PDB file of N, CA, C and O in Angstrom, chain B, residues numbered from 101:
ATOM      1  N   UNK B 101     -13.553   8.821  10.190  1.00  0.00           N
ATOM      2  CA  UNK B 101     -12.924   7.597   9.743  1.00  0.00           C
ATOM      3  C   UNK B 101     -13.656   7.077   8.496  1.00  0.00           C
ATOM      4  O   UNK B 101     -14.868   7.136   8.286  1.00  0.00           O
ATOM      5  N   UNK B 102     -12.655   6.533   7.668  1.00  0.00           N
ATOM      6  CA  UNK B 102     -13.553   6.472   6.666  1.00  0.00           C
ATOM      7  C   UNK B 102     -13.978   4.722   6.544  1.00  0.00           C
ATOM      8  O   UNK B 102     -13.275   3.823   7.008  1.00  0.00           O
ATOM      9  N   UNK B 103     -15.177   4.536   5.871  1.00  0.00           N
ATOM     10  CA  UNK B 103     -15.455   3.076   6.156  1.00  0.00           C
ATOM     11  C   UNK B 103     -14.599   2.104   4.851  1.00  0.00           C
ATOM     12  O   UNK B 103     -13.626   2.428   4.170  1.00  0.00           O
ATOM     13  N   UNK B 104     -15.232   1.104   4.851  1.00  0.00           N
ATOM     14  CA  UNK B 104     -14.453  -0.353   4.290  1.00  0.00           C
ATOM     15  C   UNK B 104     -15.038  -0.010   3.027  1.00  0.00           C
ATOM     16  O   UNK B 104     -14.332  -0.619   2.223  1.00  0.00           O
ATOM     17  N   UNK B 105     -15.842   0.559   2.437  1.00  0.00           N
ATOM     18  CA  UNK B 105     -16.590   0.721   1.363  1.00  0.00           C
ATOM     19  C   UNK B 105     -15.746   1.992   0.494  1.00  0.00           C
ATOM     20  O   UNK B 105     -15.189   1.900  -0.600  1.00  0.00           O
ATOM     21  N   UNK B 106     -15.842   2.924   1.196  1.00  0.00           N
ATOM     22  CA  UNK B 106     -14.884   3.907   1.136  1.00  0.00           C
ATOM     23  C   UNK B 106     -13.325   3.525   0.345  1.00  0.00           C
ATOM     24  O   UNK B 106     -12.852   3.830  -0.750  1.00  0.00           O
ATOM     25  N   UNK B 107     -12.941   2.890   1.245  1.00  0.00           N
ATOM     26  CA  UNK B 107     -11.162   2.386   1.013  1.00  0.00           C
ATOM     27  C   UNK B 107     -11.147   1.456  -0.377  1.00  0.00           C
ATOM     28  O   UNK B 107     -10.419   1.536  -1.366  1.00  0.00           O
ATOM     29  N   UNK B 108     -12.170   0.600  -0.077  1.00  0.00           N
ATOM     30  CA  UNK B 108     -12.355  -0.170  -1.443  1.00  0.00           C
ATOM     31  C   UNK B 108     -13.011   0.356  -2.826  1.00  0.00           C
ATOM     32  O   UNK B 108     -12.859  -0.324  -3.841  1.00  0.00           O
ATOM     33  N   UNK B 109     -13.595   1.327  -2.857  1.00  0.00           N
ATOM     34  CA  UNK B 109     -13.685   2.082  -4.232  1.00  0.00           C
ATOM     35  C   UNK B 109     -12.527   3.218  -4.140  1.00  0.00           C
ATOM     36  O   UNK B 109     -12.275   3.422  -5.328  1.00  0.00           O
ATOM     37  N   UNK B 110     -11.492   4.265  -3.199  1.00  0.00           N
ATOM     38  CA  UNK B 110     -10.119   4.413  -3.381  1.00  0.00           C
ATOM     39  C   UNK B 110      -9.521   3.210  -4.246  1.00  0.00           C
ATOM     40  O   UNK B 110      -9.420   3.220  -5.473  1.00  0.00           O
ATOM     41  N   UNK B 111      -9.210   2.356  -3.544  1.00  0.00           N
ATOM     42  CA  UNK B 111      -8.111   1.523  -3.950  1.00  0.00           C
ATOM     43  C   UNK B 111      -8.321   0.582  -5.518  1.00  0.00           C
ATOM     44  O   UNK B 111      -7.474   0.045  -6.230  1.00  0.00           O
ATOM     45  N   UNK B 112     -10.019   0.687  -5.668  1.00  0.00           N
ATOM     46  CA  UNK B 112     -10.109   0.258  -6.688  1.00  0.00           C
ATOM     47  C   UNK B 112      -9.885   1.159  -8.336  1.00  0.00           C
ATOM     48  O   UNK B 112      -9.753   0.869  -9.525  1.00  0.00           O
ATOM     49  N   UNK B 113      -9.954   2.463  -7.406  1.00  0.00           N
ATOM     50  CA  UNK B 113      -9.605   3.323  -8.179  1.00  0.00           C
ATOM     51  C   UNK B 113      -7.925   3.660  -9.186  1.00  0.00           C
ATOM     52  O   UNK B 113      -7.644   4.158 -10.277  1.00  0.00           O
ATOM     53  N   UNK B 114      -7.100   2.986  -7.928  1.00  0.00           N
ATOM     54  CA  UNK B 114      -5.880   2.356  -8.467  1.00  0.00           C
ATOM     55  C   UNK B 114      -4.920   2.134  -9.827  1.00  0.00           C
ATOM     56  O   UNK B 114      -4.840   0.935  -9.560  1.00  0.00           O
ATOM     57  N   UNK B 115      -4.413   2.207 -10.607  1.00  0.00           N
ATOM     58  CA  UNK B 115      -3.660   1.370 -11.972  1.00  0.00           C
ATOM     59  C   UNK B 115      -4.089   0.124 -11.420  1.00  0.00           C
ATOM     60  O   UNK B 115      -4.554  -0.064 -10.295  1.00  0.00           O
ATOM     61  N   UNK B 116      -3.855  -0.827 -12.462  1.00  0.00           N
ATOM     62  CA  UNK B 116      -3.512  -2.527 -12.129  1.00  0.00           C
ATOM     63  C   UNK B 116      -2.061  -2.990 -11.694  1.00  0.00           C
ATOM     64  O   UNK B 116      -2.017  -4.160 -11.315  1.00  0.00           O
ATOM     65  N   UNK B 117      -0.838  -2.276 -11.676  1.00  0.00           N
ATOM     66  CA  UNK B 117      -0.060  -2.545 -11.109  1.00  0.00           C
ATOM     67  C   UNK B 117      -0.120  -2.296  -9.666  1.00  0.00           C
ATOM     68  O   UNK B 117       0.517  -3.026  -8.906  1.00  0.00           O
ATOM     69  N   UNK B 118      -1.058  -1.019  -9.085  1.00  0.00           N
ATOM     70  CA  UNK B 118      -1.167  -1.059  -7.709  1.00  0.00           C
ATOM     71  C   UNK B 118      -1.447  -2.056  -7.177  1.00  0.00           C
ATOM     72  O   UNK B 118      -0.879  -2.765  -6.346  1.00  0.00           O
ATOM     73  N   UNK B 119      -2.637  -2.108  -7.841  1.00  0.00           N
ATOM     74  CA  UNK B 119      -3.789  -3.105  -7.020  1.00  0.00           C
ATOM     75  C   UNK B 119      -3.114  -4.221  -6.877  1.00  0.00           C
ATOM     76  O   UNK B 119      -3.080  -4.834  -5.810  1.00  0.00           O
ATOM     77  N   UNK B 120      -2.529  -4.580  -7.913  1.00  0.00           N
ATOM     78  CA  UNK B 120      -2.125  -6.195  -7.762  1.00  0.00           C
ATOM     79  C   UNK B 120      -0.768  -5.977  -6.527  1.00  0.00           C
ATOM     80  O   UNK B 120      -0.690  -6.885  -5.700  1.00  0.00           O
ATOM     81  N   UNK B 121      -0.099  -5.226  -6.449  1.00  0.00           N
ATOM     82  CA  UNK B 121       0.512  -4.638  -5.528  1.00  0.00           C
ATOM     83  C   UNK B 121      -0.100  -5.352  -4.360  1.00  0.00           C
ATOM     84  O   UNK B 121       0.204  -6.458  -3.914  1.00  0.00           O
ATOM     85  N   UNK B 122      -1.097  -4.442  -3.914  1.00  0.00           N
ATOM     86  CA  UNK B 122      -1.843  -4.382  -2.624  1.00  0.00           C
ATOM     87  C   UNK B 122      -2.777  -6.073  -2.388  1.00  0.00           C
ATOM     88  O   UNK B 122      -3.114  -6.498  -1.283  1.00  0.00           O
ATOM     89  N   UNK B 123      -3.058  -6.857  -3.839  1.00  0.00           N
ATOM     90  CA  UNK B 123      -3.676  -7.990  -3.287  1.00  0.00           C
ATOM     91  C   UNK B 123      -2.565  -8.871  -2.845  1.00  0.00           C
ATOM     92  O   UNK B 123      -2.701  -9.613  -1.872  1.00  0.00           O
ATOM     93  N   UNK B 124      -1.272  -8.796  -3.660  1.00  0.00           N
ATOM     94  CA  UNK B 124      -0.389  -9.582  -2.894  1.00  0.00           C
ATOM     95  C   UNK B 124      -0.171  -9.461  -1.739  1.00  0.00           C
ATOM     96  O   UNK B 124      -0.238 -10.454  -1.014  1.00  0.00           O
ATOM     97  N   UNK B 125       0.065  -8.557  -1.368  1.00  0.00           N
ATOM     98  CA  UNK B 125       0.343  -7.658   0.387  1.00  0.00           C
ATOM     99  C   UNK B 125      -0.755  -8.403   1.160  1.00  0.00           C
ATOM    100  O   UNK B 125      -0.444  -9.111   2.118  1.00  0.00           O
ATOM    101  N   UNK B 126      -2.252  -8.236   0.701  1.00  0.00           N
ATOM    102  CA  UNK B 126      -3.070  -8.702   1.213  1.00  0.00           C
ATOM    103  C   UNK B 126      -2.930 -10.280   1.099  1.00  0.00           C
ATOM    104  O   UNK B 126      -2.576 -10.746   2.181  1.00  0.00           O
ATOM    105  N   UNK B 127      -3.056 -10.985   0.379  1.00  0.00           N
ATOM    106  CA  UNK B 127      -2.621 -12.296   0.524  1.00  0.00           C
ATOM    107  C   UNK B 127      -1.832 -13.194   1.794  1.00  0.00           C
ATOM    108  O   UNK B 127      -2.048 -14.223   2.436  1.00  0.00           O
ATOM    109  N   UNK B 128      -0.810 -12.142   1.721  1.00  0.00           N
ATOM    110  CA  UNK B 128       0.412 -12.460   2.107  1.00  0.00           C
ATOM    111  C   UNK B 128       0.140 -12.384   3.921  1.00  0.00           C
ATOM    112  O   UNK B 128       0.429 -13.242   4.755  1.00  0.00           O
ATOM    113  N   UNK B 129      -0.506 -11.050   4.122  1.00  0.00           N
ATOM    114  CA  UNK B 129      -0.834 -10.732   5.522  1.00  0.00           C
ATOM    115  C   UNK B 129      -2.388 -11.281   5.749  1.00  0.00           C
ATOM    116  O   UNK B 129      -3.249 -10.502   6.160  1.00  0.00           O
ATOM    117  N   UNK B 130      -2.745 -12.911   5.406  1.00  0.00           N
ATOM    118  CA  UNK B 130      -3.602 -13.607   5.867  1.00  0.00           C
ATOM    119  C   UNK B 130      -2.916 -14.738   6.334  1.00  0.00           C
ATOM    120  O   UNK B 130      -2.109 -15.374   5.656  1.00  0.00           O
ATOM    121  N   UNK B 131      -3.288 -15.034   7.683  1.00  0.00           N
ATOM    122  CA  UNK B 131      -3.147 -15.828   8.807  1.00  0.00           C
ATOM    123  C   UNK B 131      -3.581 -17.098   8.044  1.00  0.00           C
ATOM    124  O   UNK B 131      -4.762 -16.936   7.739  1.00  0.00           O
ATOM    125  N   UNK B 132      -3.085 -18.412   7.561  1.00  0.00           N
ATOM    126  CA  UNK B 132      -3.529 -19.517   7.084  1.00  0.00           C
ATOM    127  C   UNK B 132      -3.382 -20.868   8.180  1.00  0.00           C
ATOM    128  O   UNK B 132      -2.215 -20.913   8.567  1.00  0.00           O
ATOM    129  N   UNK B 133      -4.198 -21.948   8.774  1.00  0.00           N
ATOM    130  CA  UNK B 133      -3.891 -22.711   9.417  1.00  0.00           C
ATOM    131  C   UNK B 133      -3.497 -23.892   8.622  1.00  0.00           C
ATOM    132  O   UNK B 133      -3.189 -24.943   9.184  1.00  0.00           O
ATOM    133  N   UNK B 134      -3.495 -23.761   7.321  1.00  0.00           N
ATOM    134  CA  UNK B 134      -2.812 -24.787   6.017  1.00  0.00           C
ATOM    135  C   UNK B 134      -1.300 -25.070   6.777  1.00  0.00           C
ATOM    136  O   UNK B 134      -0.815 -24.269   7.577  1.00  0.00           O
ATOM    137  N   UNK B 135      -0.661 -26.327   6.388  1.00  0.00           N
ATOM    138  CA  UNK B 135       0.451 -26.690   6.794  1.00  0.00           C
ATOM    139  C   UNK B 135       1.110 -26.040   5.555  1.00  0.00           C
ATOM    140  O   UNK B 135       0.864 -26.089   4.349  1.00  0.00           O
ATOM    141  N   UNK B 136       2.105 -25.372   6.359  1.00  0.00           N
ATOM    142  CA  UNK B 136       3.202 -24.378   5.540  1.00  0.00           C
ATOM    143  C   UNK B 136       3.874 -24.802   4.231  1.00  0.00           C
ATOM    144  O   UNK B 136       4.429 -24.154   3.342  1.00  0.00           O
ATOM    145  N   UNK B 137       3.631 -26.148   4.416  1.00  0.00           N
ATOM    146  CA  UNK B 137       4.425 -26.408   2.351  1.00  0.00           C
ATOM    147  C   UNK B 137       3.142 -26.615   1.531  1.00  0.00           C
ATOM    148  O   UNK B 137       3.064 -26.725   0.307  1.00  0.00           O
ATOM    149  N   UNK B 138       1.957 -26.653   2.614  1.00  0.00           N
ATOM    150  CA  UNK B 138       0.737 -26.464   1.355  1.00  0.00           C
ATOM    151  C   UNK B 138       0.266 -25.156   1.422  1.00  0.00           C
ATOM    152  O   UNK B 138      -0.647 -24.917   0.632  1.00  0.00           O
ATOM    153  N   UNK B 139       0.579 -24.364   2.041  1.00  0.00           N
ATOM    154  CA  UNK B 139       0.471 -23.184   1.735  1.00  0.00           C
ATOM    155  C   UNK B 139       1.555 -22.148   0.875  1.00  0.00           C
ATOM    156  O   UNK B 139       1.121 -21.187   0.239  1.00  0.00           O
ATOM    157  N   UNK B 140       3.317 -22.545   0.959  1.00  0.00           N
ATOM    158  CA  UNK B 140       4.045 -22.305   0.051  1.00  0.00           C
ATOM    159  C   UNK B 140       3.730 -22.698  -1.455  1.00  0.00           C
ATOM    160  O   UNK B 140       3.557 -21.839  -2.320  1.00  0.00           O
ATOM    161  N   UNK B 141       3.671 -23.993  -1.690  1.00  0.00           N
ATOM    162  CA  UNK B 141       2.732 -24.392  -2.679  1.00  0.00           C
ATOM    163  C   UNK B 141       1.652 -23.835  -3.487  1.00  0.00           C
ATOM    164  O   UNK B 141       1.637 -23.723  -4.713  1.00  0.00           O
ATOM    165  N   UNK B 142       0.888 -23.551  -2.776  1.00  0.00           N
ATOM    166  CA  UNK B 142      -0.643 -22.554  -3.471  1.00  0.00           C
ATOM    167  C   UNK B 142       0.283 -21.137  -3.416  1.00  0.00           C
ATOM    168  O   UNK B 142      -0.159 -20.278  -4.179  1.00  0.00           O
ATOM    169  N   UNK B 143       1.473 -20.739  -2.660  1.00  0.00           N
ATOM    170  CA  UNK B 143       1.528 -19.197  -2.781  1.00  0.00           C
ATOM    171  C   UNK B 143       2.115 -19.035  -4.431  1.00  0.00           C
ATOM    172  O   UNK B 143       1.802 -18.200  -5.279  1.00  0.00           O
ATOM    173  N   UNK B 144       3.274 -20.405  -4.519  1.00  0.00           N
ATOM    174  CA  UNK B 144       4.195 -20.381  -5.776  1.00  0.00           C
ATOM    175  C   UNK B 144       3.023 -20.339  -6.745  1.00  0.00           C
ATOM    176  O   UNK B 144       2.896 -19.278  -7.357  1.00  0.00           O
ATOM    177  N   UNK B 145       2.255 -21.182  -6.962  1.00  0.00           N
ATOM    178  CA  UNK B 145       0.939 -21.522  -8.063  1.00  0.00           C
ATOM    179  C   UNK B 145       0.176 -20.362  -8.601  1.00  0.00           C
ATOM    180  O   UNK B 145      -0.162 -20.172  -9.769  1.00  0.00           O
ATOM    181  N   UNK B 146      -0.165 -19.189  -6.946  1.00  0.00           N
ATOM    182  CA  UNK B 146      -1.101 -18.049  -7.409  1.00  0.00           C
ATOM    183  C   UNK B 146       0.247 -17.023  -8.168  1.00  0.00           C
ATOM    184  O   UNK B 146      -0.147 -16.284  -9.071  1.00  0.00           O
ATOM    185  N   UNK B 147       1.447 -16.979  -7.903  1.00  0.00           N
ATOM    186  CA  UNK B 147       2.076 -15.659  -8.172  1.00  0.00           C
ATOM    187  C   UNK B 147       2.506 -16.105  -9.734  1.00  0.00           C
ATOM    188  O   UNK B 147       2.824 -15.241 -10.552  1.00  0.00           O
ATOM    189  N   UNK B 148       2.487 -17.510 -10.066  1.00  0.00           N
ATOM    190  CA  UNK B 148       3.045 -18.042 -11.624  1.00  0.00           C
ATOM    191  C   UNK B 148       1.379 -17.410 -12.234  1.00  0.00           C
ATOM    192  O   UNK B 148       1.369 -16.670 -13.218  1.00  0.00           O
ATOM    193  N   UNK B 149       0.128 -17.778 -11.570  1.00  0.00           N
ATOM    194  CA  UNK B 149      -0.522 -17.509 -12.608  1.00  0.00           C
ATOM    195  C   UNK B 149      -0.969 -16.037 -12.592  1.00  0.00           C
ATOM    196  O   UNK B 149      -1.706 -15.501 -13.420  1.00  0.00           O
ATOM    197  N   UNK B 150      -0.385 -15.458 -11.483  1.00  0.00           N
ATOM    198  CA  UNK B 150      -0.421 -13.976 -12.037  1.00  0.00           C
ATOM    199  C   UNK B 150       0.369 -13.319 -12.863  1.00  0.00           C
ATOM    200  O   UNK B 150       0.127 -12.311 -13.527  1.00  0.00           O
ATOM    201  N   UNK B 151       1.610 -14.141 -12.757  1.00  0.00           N
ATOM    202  CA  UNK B 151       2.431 -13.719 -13.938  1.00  0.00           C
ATOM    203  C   UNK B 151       1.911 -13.553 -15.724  1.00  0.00           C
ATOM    204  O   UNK B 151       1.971 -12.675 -16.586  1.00  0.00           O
ATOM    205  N   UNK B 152       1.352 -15.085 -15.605  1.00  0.00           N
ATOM    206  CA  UNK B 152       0.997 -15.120 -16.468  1.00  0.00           C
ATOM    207  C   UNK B 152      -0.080 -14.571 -17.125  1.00  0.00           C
ATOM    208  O   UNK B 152      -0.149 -14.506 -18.353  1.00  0.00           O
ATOM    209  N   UNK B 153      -0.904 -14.183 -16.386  1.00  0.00           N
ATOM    210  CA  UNK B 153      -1.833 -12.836 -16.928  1.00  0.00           C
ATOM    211  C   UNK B 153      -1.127 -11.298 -17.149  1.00  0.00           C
ATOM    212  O   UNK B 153      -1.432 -10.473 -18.010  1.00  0.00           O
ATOM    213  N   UNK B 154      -0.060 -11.179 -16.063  1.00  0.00           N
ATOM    214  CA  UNK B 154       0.690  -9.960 -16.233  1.00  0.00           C
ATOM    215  C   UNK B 154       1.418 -10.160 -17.462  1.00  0.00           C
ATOM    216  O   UNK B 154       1.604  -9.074 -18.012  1.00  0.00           O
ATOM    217  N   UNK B 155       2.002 -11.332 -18.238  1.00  0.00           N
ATOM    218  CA  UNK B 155       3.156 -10.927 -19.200  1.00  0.00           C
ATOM    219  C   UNK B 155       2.522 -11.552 -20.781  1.00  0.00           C
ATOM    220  O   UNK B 155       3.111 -11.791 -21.835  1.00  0.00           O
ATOM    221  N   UNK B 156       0.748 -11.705 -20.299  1.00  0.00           N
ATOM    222  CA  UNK B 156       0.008 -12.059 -21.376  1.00  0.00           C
ATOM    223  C   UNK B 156      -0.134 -13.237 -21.915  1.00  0.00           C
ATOM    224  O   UNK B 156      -0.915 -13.375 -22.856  1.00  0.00           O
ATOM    225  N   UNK B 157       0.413 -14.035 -21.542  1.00  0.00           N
ATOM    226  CA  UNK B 157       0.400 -15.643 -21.936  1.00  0.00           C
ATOM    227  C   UNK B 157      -0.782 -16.344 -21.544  1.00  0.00           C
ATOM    228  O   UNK B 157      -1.129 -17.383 -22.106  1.00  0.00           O
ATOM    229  N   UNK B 158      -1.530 -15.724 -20.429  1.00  0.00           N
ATOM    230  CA  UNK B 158      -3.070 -16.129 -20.563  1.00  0.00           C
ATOM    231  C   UNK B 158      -3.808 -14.589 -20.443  1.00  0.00           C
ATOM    232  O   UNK B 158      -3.569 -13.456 -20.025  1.00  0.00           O
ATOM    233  N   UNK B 159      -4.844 -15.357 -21.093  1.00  0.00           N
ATOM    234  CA  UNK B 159      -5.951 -13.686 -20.945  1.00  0.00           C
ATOM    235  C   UNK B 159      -6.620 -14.665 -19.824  1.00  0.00           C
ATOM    236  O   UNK B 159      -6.706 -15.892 -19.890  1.00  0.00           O
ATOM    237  N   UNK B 160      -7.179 -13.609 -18.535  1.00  0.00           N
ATOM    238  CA  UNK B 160      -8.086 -13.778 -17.791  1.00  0.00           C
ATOM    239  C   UNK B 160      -9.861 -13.251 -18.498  1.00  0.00           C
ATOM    240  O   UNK B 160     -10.306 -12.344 -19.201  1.00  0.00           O
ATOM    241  N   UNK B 161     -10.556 -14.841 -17.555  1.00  0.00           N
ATOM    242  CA  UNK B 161     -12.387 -14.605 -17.705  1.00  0.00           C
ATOM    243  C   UNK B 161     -12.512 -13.847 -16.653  1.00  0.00           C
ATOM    244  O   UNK B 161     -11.748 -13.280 -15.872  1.00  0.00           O
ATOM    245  N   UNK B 162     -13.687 -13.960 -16.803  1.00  0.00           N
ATOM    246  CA  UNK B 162     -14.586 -13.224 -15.808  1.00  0.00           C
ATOM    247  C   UNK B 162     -15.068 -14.498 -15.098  1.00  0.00           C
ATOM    248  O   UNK B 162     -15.251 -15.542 -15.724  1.00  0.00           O
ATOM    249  N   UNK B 163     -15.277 -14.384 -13.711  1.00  0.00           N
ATOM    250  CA  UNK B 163     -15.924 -15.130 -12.655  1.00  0.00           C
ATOM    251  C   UNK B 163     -16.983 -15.803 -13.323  1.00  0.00           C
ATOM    252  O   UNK B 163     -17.020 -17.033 -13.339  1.00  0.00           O
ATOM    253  N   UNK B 164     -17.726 -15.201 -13.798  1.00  0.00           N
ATOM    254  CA  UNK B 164     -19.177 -15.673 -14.653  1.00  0.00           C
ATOM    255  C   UNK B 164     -19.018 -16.441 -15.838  1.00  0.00           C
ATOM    256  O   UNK B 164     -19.881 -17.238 -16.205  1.00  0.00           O
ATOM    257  N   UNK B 165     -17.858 -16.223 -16.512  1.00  0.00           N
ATOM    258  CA  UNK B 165     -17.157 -16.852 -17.524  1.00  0.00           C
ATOM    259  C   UNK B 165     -16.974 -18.257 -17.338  1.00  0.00           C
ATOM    260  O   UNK B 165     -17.538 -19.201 -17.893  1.00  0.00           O
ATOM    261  N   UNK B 166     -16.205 -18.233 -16.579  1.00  0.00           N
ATOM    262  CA  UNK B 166     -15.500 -19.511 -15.875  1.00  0.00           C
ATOM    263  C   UNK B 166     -16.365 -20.383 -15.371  1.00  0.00           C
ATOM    264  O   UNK B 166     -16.086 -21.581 -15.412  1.00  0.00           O
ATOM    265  N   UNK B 167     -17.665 -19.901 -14.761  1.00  0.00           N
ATOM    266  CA  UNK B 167     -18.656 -20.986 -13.726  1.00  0.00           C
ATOM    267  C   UNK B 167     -19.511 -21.663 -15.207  1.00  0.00           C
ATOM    268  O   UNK B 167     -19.898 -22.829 -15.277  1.00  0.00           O
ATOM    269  N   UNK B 168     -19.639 -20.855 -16.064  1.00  0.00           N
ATOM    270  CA  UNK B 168     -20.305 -21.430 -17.260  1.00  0.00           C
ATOM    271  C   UNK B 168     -19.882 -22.199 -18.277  1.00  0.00           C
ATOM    272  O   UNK B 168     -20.416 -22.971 -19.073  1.00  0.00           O
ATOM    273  N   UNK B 169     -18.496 -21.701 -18.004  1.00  0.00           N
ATOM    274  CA  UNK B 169     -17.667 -23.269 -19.241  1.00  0.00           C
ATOM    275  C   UNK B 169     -17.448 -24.331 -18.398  1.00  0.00           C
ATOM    276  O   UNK B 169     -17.166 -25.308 -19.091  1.00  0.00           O
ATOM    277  N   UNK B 170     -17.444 -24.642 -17.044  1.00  0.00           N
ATOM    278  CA  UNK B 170     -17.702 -25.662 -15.755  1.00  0.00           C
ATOM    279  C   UNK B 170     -18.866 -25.988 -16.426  1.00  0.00           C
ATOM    280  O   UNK B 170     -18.722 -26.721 -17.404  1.00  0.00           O
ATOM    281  N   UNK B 171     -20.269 -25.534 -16.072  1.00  0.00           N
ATOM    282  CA  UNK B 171     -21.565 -25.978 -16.288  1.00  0.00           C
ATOM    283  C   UNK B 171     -21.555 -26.468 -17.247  1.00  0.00           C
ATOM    284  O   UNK B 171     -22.046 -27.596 -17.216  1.00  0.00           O
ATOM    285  N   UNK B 172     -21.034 -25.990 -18.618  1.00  0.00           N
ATOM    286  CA  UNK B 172     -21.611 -26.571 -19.741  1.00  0.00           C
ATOM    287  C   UNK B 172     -20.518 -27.809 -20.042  1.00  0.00           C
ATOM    288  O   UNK B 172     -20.846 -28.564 -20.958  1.00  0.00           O
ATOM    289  N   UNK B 173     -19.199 -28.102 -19.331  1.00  0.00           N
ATOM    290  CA  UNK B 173     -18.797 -29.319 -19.354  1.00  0.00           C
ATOM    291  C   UNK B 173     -19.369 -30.326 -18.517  1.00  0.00           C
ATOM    292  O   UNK B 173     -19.338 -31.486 -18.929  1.00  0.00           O
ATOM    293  N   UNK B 174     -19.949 -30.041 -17.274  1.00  0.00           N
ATOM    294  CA  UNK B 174     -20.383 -30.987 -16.536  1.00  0.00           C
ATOM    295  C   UNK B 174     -21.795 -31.620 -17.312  1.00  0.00           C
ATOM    296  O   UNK B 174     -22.280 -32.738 -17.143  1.00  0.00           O
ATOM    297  N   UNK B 175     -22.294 -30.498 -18.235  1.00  0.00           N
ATOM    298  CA  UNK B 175     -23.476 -31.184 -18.590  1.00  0.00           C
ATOM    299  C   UNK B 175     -23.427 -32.069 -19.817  1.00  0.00           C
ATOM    300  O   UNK B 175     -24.392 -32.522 -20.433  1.00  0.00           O
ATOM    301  N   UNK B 176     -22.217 -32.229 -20.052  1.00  0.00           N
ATOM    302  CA  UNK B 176     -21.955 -32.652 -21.506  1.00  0.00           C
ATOM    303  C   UNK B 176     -21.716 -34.318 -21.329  1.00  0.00           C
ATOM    304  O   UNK B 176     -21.474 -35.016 -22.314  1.00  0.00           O
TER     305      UNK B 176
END
């Protein structure tokens, strides 16, 4: 059997149309105890802004990107 480490460098191995494939799937098949129109809500919100990285209208940062233009506004 192969482990969780395993499956996740497969799958990362992927195109970007897979993957994003498979995180929606994954998304989708998480159990949320959010009340269902705040969870419809955040679902409409994440799939617009994936669009919008998919059809280029925003470029995506990096995680590290993002926590540092936070920091350097909070310190301002």
């Amino acid at each position: 059997m192969r482990s969780i480490e395993q499956i996740t460098q497969e799958l990362l191995s992927l195109p970007n149309e897979s993957r994003a494939f498979l995180a929606d799937r994954l998304v989708e098949s998480l159990e949320f105890d959010a009340d269902s129109a705040i969870q419809s809500v955040w679902v409409i919100e994440a799939k617009r802004r994936r669009d919008e990285v998919r059809n280029g209208s925003v470029q995506p940062i990096s995680g590290d990107d993002a926590l540092a233009q936070v920091r350097r506004l909070i310190e301002q």
